[in-house]
Amino acid sequence: MHERIKKIRQALNLTQQELANKIGVSRSNIGKYETGFSEPSAAVIALICREFNVNEKWLCEGVGDMFLPVKRNNEIAKLVNQLLNEETDSFKNRFISILANLSVKEWEILEHITKQLYEGQCQKDNTSCNDLSSTSLSVEAMEEEYIKSRSRPAKKTEQFVLNTTDDATKTDKVVNQ
């Protein structure tokens, strides 16, 4: 089991101290678990599984996948929890605040923009663009791609621009010349 505990920590990109803090044990205990010097108690195993959505059968026996499948509502709850623990001016918080105030029409425009960004990424990477749900672009990568697309010379196309202010959110249709 000690190798699997280390694999979990590495998959989550955590230090021993960060893992210990999240499950409420000492860093030296994590080191002992990872080296096989001691075995975690049933309570520690349960904490690891609950906190990180780890498959207990995999952790204890090496059977199945490391992580349990995540349902959409759980993903949303996890994001909300992360947002509550982040700085209020983080990109994620600003982005979610904007999304929370979009109208139905603005959601349609956002979907259109997202598809354009995704298709641009596919063309750049020479990959298939048939299924948006299979994209591996992170929020940061999508933001970077959006910024790049805004800095390119304007083409003669019709674009929609979301203008946000503290008072209201509105949509403008812009034609580039």
Short mmCIF file of C-alpha atoms in Angstrom, two decimals:
data_model
loop_
_atom_site.label_atom_id
_atom_site.label_comp_id
_atom_site.label_asym_id
_atom_site.label_seq_id
_atom_site.Cartn_x
_atom_site.Cartn_y
_atom_site.Cartn_z
CA MET A 1 0.00 0.00 0.00
CA HIS A 2 2.91 2.38 0.63
CA GLU A 3 3.67 2.76 -3.08
CA ARG A 4 0.02 3.57 -3.77
CA ILE A 5 -0.09 6.30 -1.13
CA LYS A 6 2.94 7.90 -2.76
CA LYS A 7 1.30 7.57 -6.21
CA ILE A 8 -1.80 9.34 -4.93
CA ARG A 9 0.26 12.18 -3.50
CA GLN A 10 2.26 12.54 -6.72
CA ALA A 11 -0.87 12.35 -8.90
CA LEU A 12 -2.36 15.18 -6.85
CA ASN A 13 0.93 17.10 -7.01
CA LEU A 14 1.11 17.44 -3.23
CA THR A 15 4.07 17.47 -0.87
CA GLN A 16 4.04 15.12 2.10
CA GLN A 17 3.26 18.14 4.30
CA GLU A 18 0.32 19.23 2.13
CA LEU A 19 -1.12 15.71 2.14
CA ALA A 20 -0.65 15.49 5.91
CA ASN A 21 -2.41 18.84 6.43
CA LYS A 22 -5.39 17.80 4.31
CA ILE A 23 -6.01 14.59 6.24
CA GLY A 24 -4.93 15.81 9.68
CA VAL A 25 -1.84 13.69 10.34
CA SER A 26 1.83 14.58 10.74
CA ARG A 27 4.22 14.78 7.79
CA SER A 28 6.38 12.12 9.43
CA ASN A 29 3.40 9.73 9.39
CA ILE A 30 3.01 10.27 5.64
CA GLY A 31 6.71 9.51 5.23
CA LYS A 32 6.31 6.31 7.26
CA TYR A 33 3.28 5.25 5.18
CA GLU A 34 5.14 5.90 1.92
CA THR A 35 8.22 3.94 2.95
CA GLY A 36 6.22 1.07 4.38
CA PHE A 37 7.59 1.65 7.87
CA SER A 38 4.02 1.78 9.20
CA GLU A 39 0.54 1.11 7.86
CA PRO A 40 -2.19 3.76 7.98
CA SER A 41 -5.16 3.04 10.23
CA ALA A 42 -8.61 2.36 8.79
CA ALA A 43 -9.54 5.93 9.75
CA VAL A 44 -6.60 7.39 7.79
CA ILE A 45 -7.45 5.21 4.79
CA ALA A 46 -11.05 6.45 4.95
CA LEU A 47 -9.84 10.08 5.15
CA ILE A 48 -7.58 9.67 2.12
CA CYS A 49 -10.38 8.08 0.13
CA ARG A 50 -12.98 10.69 1.11
CA GLU A 51 -10.74 13.76 0.77
CA PHE A 52 -9.27 12.83 -2.62
CA ASN A 53 -12.02 10.65 -4.14
CA VAL A 54 -9.69 7.63 -4.08
CA ASN A 55 -10.98 4.13 -4.77
CA GLU A 56 -10.50 2.30 -1.44
CA LYS A 57 -10.17 -1.07 -3.18
CA TRP A 58 -7.32 0.33 -5.26
CA LEU A 59 -5.61 1.88 -2.25
CA CYS A 60 -5.81 -1.26 -0.12
CA GLU A 61 -5.49 -3.99 -2.75
CA GLY A 62 -4.30 -2.33 -5.96
CA VAL A 63 -7.50 -3.35 -7.76
CA GLY A 64 -9.38 -0.99 -10.09
CA ASP A 65 -8.71 2.66 -10.86
CA MET A 66 -6.92 5.02 -8.48
CA PHE A 67 -9.75 7.54 -8.43
CA LEU A 68 -13.50 7.03 -8.39
CA PRO A 69 -15.53 8.53 -11.22
CA VAL A 70 -16.66 12.07 -10.38
CA LYS A 71 -20.24 13.15 -10.97
CA ARG A 72 -20.85 16.60 -12.43
CA ASN A 73 -22.50 17.90 -9.24
CA ASN A 74 -19.47 16.79 -7.23
CA GLU A 75 -17.16 18.58 -9.67
CA ILE A 76 -19.20 21.77 -9.30
CA ALA A 77 -19.22 21.46 -5.50
CA LYS A 78 -15.44 20.96 -5.53
CA LEU A 79 -14.97 24.07 -7.69
CA VAL A 80 -17.18 26.14 -5.39
CA ASN A 81 -15.17 24.95 -2.40
CA GLN A 82 -11.91 25.89 -4.15
CA LEU A 83 -13.28 29.31 -5.05
CA LEU A 84 -14.26 29.99 -1.45
CA ASN A 85 -10.68 29.25 -0.39
CA GLU A 86 -9.03 31.42 -3.06
CA GLU A 87 -8.39 35.12 -3.30
CA THR A 88 -11.52 36.96 -4.44
CA ASP A 89 -9.62 38.55 -7.32
CA SER A 90 -8.30 35.25 -8.73
CA PHE A 91 -9.03 34.55 -12.38
CA LYS A 92 -11.40 31.69 -11.46
CA ASN A 93 -13.43 33.91 -9.12
CA ARG A 94 -13.63 36.75 -11.63
CA PHE A 95 -14.61 34.34 -14.39
CA ILE A 96 -17.32 32.62 -12.33
CA SER A 97 -18.71 36.02 -11.28
CA ILE A 98 -19.03 36.99 -14.93
CA LEU A 99 -20.66 33.65 -15.79
CA ALA A 100 -23.14 34.03 -12.94
CA ASN A 101 -24.49 37.23 -14.50
CA LEU A 102 -24.79 36.15 -18.14
CA SER A 103 -28.11 36.22 -19.95
CA VAL A 104 -29.34 33.31 -22.09
CA LYS A 105 -28.16 35.11 -25.22
CA GLU A 106 -24.73 35.74 -23.70
CA TRP A 107 -24.42 32.02 -22.83
CA GLU A 108 -25.07 31.24 -26.49
CA ILE A 109 -22.40 33.73 -27.53
CA LEU A 110 -19.96 32.26 -24.99
CA GLU A 111 -20.62 28.78 -26.36
CA HIS A 112 -19.90 30.08 -29.86
CA ILE A 113 -16.65 31.75 -28.74
CA THR A 114 -15.58 28.63 -26.85
CA LYS A 115 -16.14 26.45 -29.91
CA GLN A 116 -14.09 28.86 -32.03
CA LEU A 117 -11.25 28.79 -29.51
CA TYR A 118 -11.38 25.01 -29.32
CA GLU A 119 -11.39 24.61 -33.09
CA GLY A 120 -8.45 27.03 -33.34
CA GLN A 121 -6.55 24.92 -30.79
CA CYS A 122 -7.35 21.76 -32.78
CA GLN A 123 -6.12 23.31 -36.01
CA LYS A 124 -2.96 24.50 -34.27
CA ASP A 125 -2.33 21.04 -32.79
CA ASN A 126 -3.49 19.20 -35.95
CA THR A 127 -6.03 17.20 -33.91
CA SER A 128 -9.65 16.25 -34.50
CA CYS A 129 -12.26 18.74 -33.33
CA ASN A 130 -15.28 16.46 -33.41
CA ASP A 131 -16.03 16.32 -29.68
CA LEU A 132 -15.78 19.34 -27.38
CA SER A 133 -16.25 17.13 -24.31
CA SER A 134 -12.94 15.38 -24.95
CA THR A 135 -10.86 18.55 -24.83
CA SER A 136 -7.90 18.54 -22.49
CA LEU A 137 -7.53 22.32 -22.45
CA SER A 138 -7.28 23.71 -18.96
CA VAL A 139 -8.93 26.99 -18.00
CA GLU A 140 -5.48 28.57 -18.07
CA ALA A 141 -4.78 27.21 -21.56
CA MET A 142 -8.15 28.45 -22.81
CA GLU A 143 -7.49 31.88 -21.27
CA GLU A 144 -4.07 31.98 -22.93
CA GLU A 145 -5.59 30.96 -26.27
CA TYR A 146 -8.24 33.65 -25.91
CA ILE A 147 -5.61 36.30 -25.17
CA LYS A 148 -3.60 35.18 -28.21
CA SER A 149 -6.70 35.33 -30.41
CA ARG A 150 -7.36 38.90 -29.25
CA SER A 151 -3.82 40.00 -30.11
CA ARG A 152 -3.88 38.68 -33.68
CA PRO A 153 -4.57 41.14 -36.53
CA ALA A 154 -8.29 41.59 -37.03
CA LYS A 155 -9.92 39.77 -39.91
CA LYS A 156 -13.02 40.98 -41.71
CA THR A 157 -15.42 38.92 -39.64
CA GLU A 158 -18.41 39.38 -37.40
CA GLN A 159 -17.61 38.95 -33.73
CA PHE A 160 -19.51 39.24 -30.49
CA VAL A 161 -17.90 41.02 -27.60
CA LEU A 162 -18.98 40.70 -23.99
CA ASN A 163 -18.67 44.02 -22.18
CA THR A 164 -18.87 43.72 -18.42
CA THR A 165 -19.08 46.49 -15.89
CA ASP A 166 -20.00 46.64 -12.24
CA ASP A 167 -23.47 47.89 -13.20
CA ALA A 168 -24.46 45.51 -15.97
CA THR A 169 -23.37 42.98 -18.55
CA LYS A 170 -24.19 43.69 -22.17
CA THR A 171 -23.39 42.20 -25.55
CA ASP A 172 -22.16 44.23 -28.50
CA LYS A 173 -21.97 43.01 -32.08
CA VAL A 174 -18.77 44.26 -33.69
CA VAL A 175 -17.75 44.05 -37.33
CA ASN A 176 -14.00 44.17 -37.90
CA GLN A 177 -12.92 45.98 -41.04
#
